[in-house]
Amino acid sequence: VFGQRRLVAGVAKQILRGQAARGRCMTVLVFGKTGQVARELAQYSDVRCLDRADADLSQPLHCGNMIRRLQPEVVINAAAFTGVDEAEQDEALATVINGDAPAAMAVACAEMAVPFVHISTDYVFDGTGSTAFVPDHETCPLGAYGRSKQVGERGVVAAGGKYAILRTSWVYSRHGKNFLKTMLRLSETRDQLGIVNDQIGGPTPAAAIAAACYAMAGGLLSGSGGAGIYHFSGMPEVSWADFAAEIFAQSGRQVTITEILTQDYPTPAKRPLNSRLNCDSLKEQFGILRPDWRTGLEQLCKDIEVN
């Protein structure tokens, strides 16, 4: 979509400058192949994506050994246990995949002096307050999913290599399971929906996250960007009800939205009410701007297969 392509074009300039300085493209190893961000990363010519058959994240040592064997220049971890509610039923497995596996990847990268980019989540915070969380704000997850991702973050930092952790939120795309596809699917058979209006965050296109990760990998490799924890989400911040209203408006669906509270829609895992993320440091270090999630939404709605 146009908005996502504009973001990709902007970060591509930075990437190309780094590549010109090195005299060639970088070789990028991506953990993940079928997820929303991994599918977008797969479109880059110098990226190799690993699926579960190549590298099973439930076997962390195997993941680290794959890096040692393949000898990439940079590694991006776009794979995860993403079932927020399912994690409540199997926190041990979620912790292995979201915690131990990225830690093992980071250790291998540190040994080889290979930059490592790892995708994390706003769920590491408790969602209190109404201001945007900065990267160094104390983490305090509400549930198993957030705790498993917190373990991963700490493992990446402890490995001592050149890393970048990118926390993001409310990911959507034409791929996989996400809120956008759910709303379009439900609107095919229903003309009234109750949508939560007291959770606030920034919807984020998967293509924009992929572009940001790719740019950060290039920046770490060239030395033009610093290691650390960063935030990236779409703008402006809205409620789920507001997001749904824009989806229906741009897709031409006639759906009446009834705004409800989180307490009226109980789920196994608690959701943070405040998912606002302060993304200033990402702009300062890597020149990456927040995408306007409304741009290009209409065309994306047309392209999606909702079933």
Short mmCIF file of C-alpha atoms in Angstrom, two decimals:
data_model
loop_
_atom_site.label_atom_id
_atom_site.label_comp_id
_atom_site.label_asym_id
_atom_site.label_seq_id
_atom_site.Cartn_x
_atom_site.Cartn_y
_atom_site.Cartn_z
CA VAL A 1 0.00 0.00 0.00
CA PHE A 2 1.13 3.54 -0.63
CA GLY A 3 1.76 4.53 2.98
CA GLN A 4 3.79 1.41 3.68
CA ARG A 5 5.76 1.81 0.44
CA ARG A 6 6.58 5.38 1.42
CA LEU A 7 7.98 4.17 4.74
CA VAL A 8 9.95 1.42 3.01
CA ALA A 9 11.33 3.95 0.53
CA GLY A 10 12.47 6.20 3.37
CA VAL A 11 14.29 3.54 5.31
CA ALA A 12 15.67 2.05 2.08
CA LYS A 13 17.75 5.19 1.55
CA GLN A 14 19.44 4.60 4.88
CA ILE A 15 19.97 0.92 4.08
CA LEU A 16 21.47 1.68 0.68
CA ARG A 17 23.90 4.16 2.20
CA GLY A 18 25.12 1.45 4.55
CA GLN A 19 25.35 -1.07 1.74
CA ALA A 20 27.31 1.34 -0.42
CA ALA A 21 29.79 1.83 2.40
CA ARG A 22 30.24 -1.94 2.61
CA GLY A 23 30.25 -2.36 -1.17
CA ARG A 24 27.54 -5.08 -1.20
CA CYS A 25 24.19 -6.17 0.21
CA MET A 26 23.99 -7.73 3.65
CA THR A 27 22.93 -11.33 4.17
CA VAL A 28 19.98 -11.49 6.53
CA LEU A 29 18.78 -14.59 8.37
CA VAL A 30 15.19 -14.36 9.61
CA PHE A 31 13.65 -16.72 12.13
CA GLY A 32 10.04 -17.09 11.04
CA LYS A 33 8.43 -17.65 7.66
CA THR A 34 4.64 -17.69 7.98
CA GLY A 35 4.05 -14.90 10.50
CA GLN A 36 2.88 -11.43 9.54
CA VAL A 37 6.25 -9.68 9.76
CA ALA A 38 8.26 -12.63 8.43
CA ARG A 39 6.12 -12.74 5.28
CA GLU A 40 6.90 -9.08 4.67
CA LEU A 41 10.63 -9.59 5.32
CA ALA A 42 10.67 -12.47 2.84
CA GLN A 43 10.14 -9.94 0.04
CA TYR A 44 13.66 -8.55 0.48
CA SER A 45 16.13 -10.11 -1.94
CA ASP A 46 18.93 -10.73 0.57
CA VAL A 47 16.74 -12.37 3.24
CA ARG A 48 16.54 -16.07 4.06
CA CYS A 49 13.57 -17.05 6.20
CA LEU A 50 13.56 -20.17 8.37
CA ASP A 51 10.35 -22.04 9.08
CA ARG A 52 9.68 -24.47 11.91
CA ALA A 53 11.19 -27.36 9.95
CA ASP A 54 14.42 -25.39 9.60
CA ALA A 55 14.56 -24.10 13.16
CA ASP A 56 12.09 -25.15 15.84
CA LEU A 57 11.97 -22.45 18.51
CA SER A 58 10.99 -25.06 21.07
CA GLN A 59 14.60 -26.27 20.65
CA PRO A 60 16.60 -23.12 21.53
CA LEU A 61 20.07 -24.66 21.18
CA HIS A 62 19.21 -25.75 17.66
CA CYS A 63 18.32 -22.14 16.80
CA GLY A 64 21.69 -20.90 18.01
CA ASN A 65 23.50 -23.62 16.10
CA MET A 66 21.67 -22.70 12.89
CA ILE A 67 23.16 -19.22 13.14
CA ARG A 68 26.62 -20.64 13.69
CA ARG A 69 26.24 -22.96 10.71
CA LEU A 70 24.75 -20.47 8.24
CA GLN A 71 27.08 -17.57 9.13
CA PRO A 72 24.75 -14.64 8.28
CA GLU A 73 25.80 -11.00 8.59
CA VAL A 74 22.68 -10.06 10.56
CA VAL A 75 19.84 -11.98 12.24
CA ILE A 76 16.22 -10.90 12.75
CA ASN A 77 13.89 -12.89 15.02
CA ALA A 78 10.36 -12.49 13.68
CA ALA A 79 9.07 -15.78 15.13
CA ALA A 80 7.15 -16.11 18.39
CA PHE A 81 4.43 -17.82 20.39
CA THR A 82 1.80 -15.16 19.68
CA GLY A 83 -1.29 -16.71 21.24
CA VAL A 84 -1.92 -14.35 24.13
CA ASP A 85 -4.76 -16.39 25.61
CA GLU A 86 -3.14 -19.74 24.76
CA ALA A 87 -0.03 -18.71 26.70
CA GLU A 88 -2.11 -18.71 29.88
CA GLN A 89 -2.65 -22.46 29.36
CA ASP A 90 0.96 -23.30 28.44
CA GLU A 91 3.28 -20.67 29.87
CA ALA A 92 6.19 -23.10 29.92
CA LEU A 93 6.12 -23.58 26.15
CA ALA A 94 5.54 -19.86 25.56
CA THR A 95 8.58 -19.07 27.69
CA VAL A 96 10.79 -21.49 25.79
CA ILE A 97 9.75 -20.04 22.42
CA ASN A 98 9.56 -16.37 23.41
CA GLY A 99 12.26 -16.39 26.08
CA ASP A 100 14.85 -19.15 25.78
CA ALA A 101 14.99 -19.30 21.97
CA PRO A 102 15.78 -15.61 21.33
CA ALA A 103 18.31 -15.72 24.17
CA ALA A 104 20.06 -18.64 22.45
CA MET A 105 20.01 -16.74 19.16
CA ALA A 106 21.49 -13.67 20.85
CA VAL A 107 24.29 -15.73 22.43
CA ALA A 108 25.25 -17.18 19.04
CA CYS A 109 25.15 -13.72 17.47
CA ALA A 110 27.29 -12.26 20.25
CA GLU A 111 29.89 -15.01 19.77
CA MET A 112 30.09 -14.20 16.06
CA ALA A 113 29.80 -10.39 16.41
CA VAL A 114 26.62 -10.55 14.33
CA PRO A 115 23.93 -7.86 14.92
CA PHE A 116 20.66 -9.25 16.24
CA VAL A 117 17.21 -7.63 15.90
CA HIS A 118 14.44 -9.07 18.06
CA ILE A 119 10.74 -8.18 17.93
CA SER A 120 8.98 -7.76 21.27
CA THR A 121 5.68 -6.33 22.47
CA ASP A 122 3.84 -3.71 24.46
CA TYR A 123 2.56 -6.58 26.64
CA VAL A 124 5.74 -6.35 28.74
CA PHE A 125 4.08 -3.30 30.36
CA ASP A 126 1.11 -3.29 32.72
CA GLY A 127 -0.87 -0.78 30.66
CA THR A 128 -1.47 1.69 33.47
CA GLY A 129 -1.69 5.44 33.00
CA SER A 130 -2.40 7.39 29.84
CA THR A 131 1.07 8.50 28.70
CA ALA A 132 3.23 6.68 26.17
CA PHE A 133 5.69 4.16 27.60
CA VAL A 134 9.36 4.96 26.97
CA PRO A 135 11.81 2.12 26.28
CA ASP A 136 13.44 2.26 29.71
CA HIS A 137 10.16 2.24 31.63
CA GLU A 138 9.96 -0.60 34.16
CA THR A 139 8.37 -3.71 32.70
CA CYS A 140 5.53 -5.40 34.57
CA PRO A 141 3.58 -7.87 32.42
CA LEU A 142 -0.04 -8.69 33.20
CA GLY A 143 0.03 -12.26 31.92
CA ALA A 144 1.96 -15.26 30.65
CA TYR A 145 2.54 -13.93 27.14
CA GLY A 146 4.05 -10.69 28.42
CA ARG A 147 6.16 -12.55 30.96
CA SER A 148 7.52 -14.88 28.26
CA LYS A 149 8.48 -11.92 26.07
CA GLN A 150 10.09 -10.21 29.07
CA VAL A 151 12.29 -13.30 29.56
CA GLY A 152 13.33 -13.04 25.92
CA GLU A 153 14.24 -9.37 26.22
CA ARG A 154 16.36 -10.00 29.29
CA GLY A 155 18.11 -12.92 27.60
CA VAL A 156 18.97 -10.83 24.54
CA VAL A 157 20.42 -8.04 26.67
CA ALA A 158 22.37 -10.48 28.85
CA ALA A 159 24.02 -12.08 25.82
CA GLY A 160 26.15 -8.97 25.52
CA GLY A 161 26.13 -8.64 21.74
CA LYS A 162 25.09 -5.88 19.37
CA TYR A 163 21.32 -6.07 19.61
CA ALA A 164 18.17 -4.08 18.96
CA ILE A 165 14.89 -5.04 20.60
CA LEU A 166 11.87 -3.56 18.85
CA ARG A 167 8.66 -3.45 20.88
CA THR A 168 5.56 -2.99 18.78
CA SER A 169 1.79 -3.29 19.10
CA TRP A 170 -1.50 -4.12 17.37
CA VAL A 171 0.09 -5.69 14.30
CA TYR A 172 -2.06 -6.10 11.21
CA SER A 173 -1.57 -7.18 7.59
CA ARG A 174 -3.14 -9.26 4.84
CA HIS A 175 -1.51 -12.35 6.40
CA GLY A 176 -2.29 -14.52 9.41
CA LYS A 177 -4.71 -13.71 12.20
CA ASN A 178 -5.19 -10.08 13.19
CA PHE A 179 -7.86 -7.55 14.16
CA LEU A 180 -8.25 -6.11 10.65
CA LYS A 181 -9.01 -9.50 9.11
CA THR A 182 -11.32 -10.42 11.99
CA MET A 183 -13.38 -7.24 11.55
CA LEU A 184 -13.71 -7.77 7.81
CA ARG A 185 -14.70 -11.40 8.30
CA LEU A 186 -17.32 -10.60 10.95
CA SER A 187 -18.75 -7.77 8.84
CA GLU A 188 -19.67 -10.26 6.12
CA THR A 189 -22.36 -11.80 8.31
CA ARG A 190 -23.08 -9.20 10.98
CA ASP A 191 -24.16 -5.57 10.84
CA GLN A 192 -23.69 -4.85 14.58
CA LEU A 193 -20.60 -5.49 16.70
CA GLY A 194 -19.56 -4.67 20.26
CA ILE A 195 -15.95 -3.41 20.27
CA VAL A 196 -13.76 -2.47 23.24
CA ASN A 197 -13.15 1.27 23.56
CA ASP A 198 -11.02 1.58 26.72
CA GLN A 199 -7.85 -0.04 25.34
CA ILE A 200 -5.72 2.53 23.53
CA GLY A 201 -2.79 1.83 21.24
CA GLY A 202 -1.21 2.31 17.84
CA PRO A 203 -2.19 -0.10 15.05
CA THR A 204 0.98 -1.06 13.18
CA PRO A 205 1.28 -2.44 9.63
CA ALA A 206 3.44 -5.57 9.48
CA ALA A 207 5.12 -4.20 6.35
CA ALA A 208 6.23 -1.15 8.31
CA ILE A 209 7.63 -3.32 11.11
CA ALA A 210 9.53 -5.40 8.55
CA ALA A 211 10.98 -2.27 6.97
CA ALA A 212 11.98 -0.94 10.39
CA CYS A 213 13.67 -4.23 11.39
CA TYR A 214 15.54 -4.38 8.09
CA ALA A 215 16.72 -0.79 8.47
CA MET A 216 17.80 -1.39 12.05
CA ALA A 217 19.75 -4.48 11.02
CA GLY A 218 21.54 -2.43 8.39
CA GLY A 219 22.19 0.36 10.84
CA LEU A 220 23.68 -1.98 13.43
CA LEU A 221 25.85 -3.61 10.77
CA SER A 222 27.16 -0.32 9.40
CA GLY A 223 27.51 1.30 12.82
CA SER A 224 25.09 4.10 11.96
CA GLY A 225 22.58 3.04 14.63
CA GLY A 226 23.03 2.18 18.28
CA ALA A 227 22.16 -0.98 20.17
CA GLY A 228 19.31 -0.94 22.69
CA ILE A 229 15.56 -1.24 23.17
CA TYR A 230 13.25 0.73 20.88
CA HIS A 231 9.54 1.26 20.35
CA PHE A 232 7.61 1.33 17.06
CA SER A 233 3.88 1.68 16.52
CA GLY A 234 1.47 3.33 14.14
CA MET A 235 -0.12 6.71 14.66
CA PRO A 236 -2.45 8.17 15.77
CA GLU A 237 -3.31 6.16 18.87
CA VAL A 238 -6.90 4.96 18.94
CA SER A 239 -9.19 2.51 20.70
CA TRP A 240 -10.10 -0.83 19.16
CA ALA A 241 -13.55 0.64 18.50
CA ASP A 242 -12.01 3.59 16.65
CA PHE A 243 -9.79 1.24 14.66
CA ALA A 244 -12.80 -0.86 13.70
CA ALA A 245 -14.80 2.21 12.69
CA GLU A 246 -12.02 3.30 10.31
CA ILE A 247 -11.77 -0.22 8.86
CA PHE A 248 -15.50 -0.28 8.12
CA ALA A 249 -15.49 3.27 6.73
CA GLN A 250 -12.59 2.63 4.36
CA SER A 251 -13.86 -0.78 3.28
CA GLY A 252 -17.41 0.45 2.70
CA ARG A 253 -18.95 -1.96 5.24
CA GLN A 254 -22.15 -0.89 6.96
CA VAL A 255 -21.61 -2.01 10.55
CA THR A 256 -22.95 -0.38 13.70
CA ILE A 257 -20.40 -0.38 16.53
CA THR A 258 -21.44 -0.56 20.17
CA GLU A 259 -18.57 0.59 22.38
CA ILE A 260 -17.97 -1.68 25.36
CA LEU A 261 -15.50 -1.85 28.23
CA THR A 262 -12.77 -4.43 28.60
CA GLN A 263 -14.55 -5.81 31.66
CA ASP A 264 -17.56 -6.55 29.45
CA TYR A 265 -15.46 -8.76 27.15
CA PRO A 266 -13.59 -11.15 29.46
CA THR A 267 -10.65 -13.13 28.04
CA PRO A 268 -8.28 -15.68 29.64
CA ALA A 269 -5.41 -13.17 29.49
CA LYS A 270 -5.62 -9.61 30.76
CA ARG A 271 -5.07 -6.94 28.11
CA PRO A 272 -3.22 -3.69 28.84
CA LEU A 273 -5.51 -0.65 28.71
CA ASN A 274 -2.67 1.64 27.69
CA SER A 275 -0.52 0.42 24.80
CA ARG A 276 0.83 3.82 23.79
CA LEU A 277 4.54 3.63 22.89
CA ASN A 278 7.01 6.53 22.76
CA CYS A 279 8.95 6.02 19.53
CA ASP A 280 11.25 9.06 19.69
CA SER A 281 14.51 7.15 20.23
CA LEU A 282 13.94 5.05 17.09
CA LYS A 283 13.68 8.22 15.04
CA GLU A 284 16.76 9.70 16.71
CA GLN A 285 18.97 6.62 16.28
CA PHE A 286 17.76 5.21 12.96
CA GLY A 287 15.70 7.99 11.36
CA ILE A 288 12.61 5.75 11.29
CA LEU A 289 9.29 7.57 11.51
CA ARG A 290 5.99 6.24 12.79
CA PRO A 291 3.60 5.21 10.00
CA ASP A 292 0.08 6.62 9.75
CA TRP A 293 -1.90 3.37 9.89
CA ARG A 294 -4.87 4.97 8.08
CA THR A 295 -2.84 5.50 4.91
CA GLY A 296 -3.40 2.72 2.41
CA LEU A 297 -5.94 0.94 4.60
CA GLU A 298 -8.63 1.03 1.91
CA GLN A 299 -6.48 -0.79 -0.64
CA LEU A 300 -5.33 -3.31 1.97
CA CYS A 301 -8.96 -4.09 2.83
CA LYS A 302 -9.58 -4.87 -0.84
CA ASP A 303 -6.57 -7.15 -1.06
CA ILE A 304 -7.31 -9.26 2.01
CA GLU A 305 -8.84 -12.72 1.87
CA VAL A 306 -10.75 -12.84 5.14
CA ASN A 307 -11.51 -16.58 5.28
#
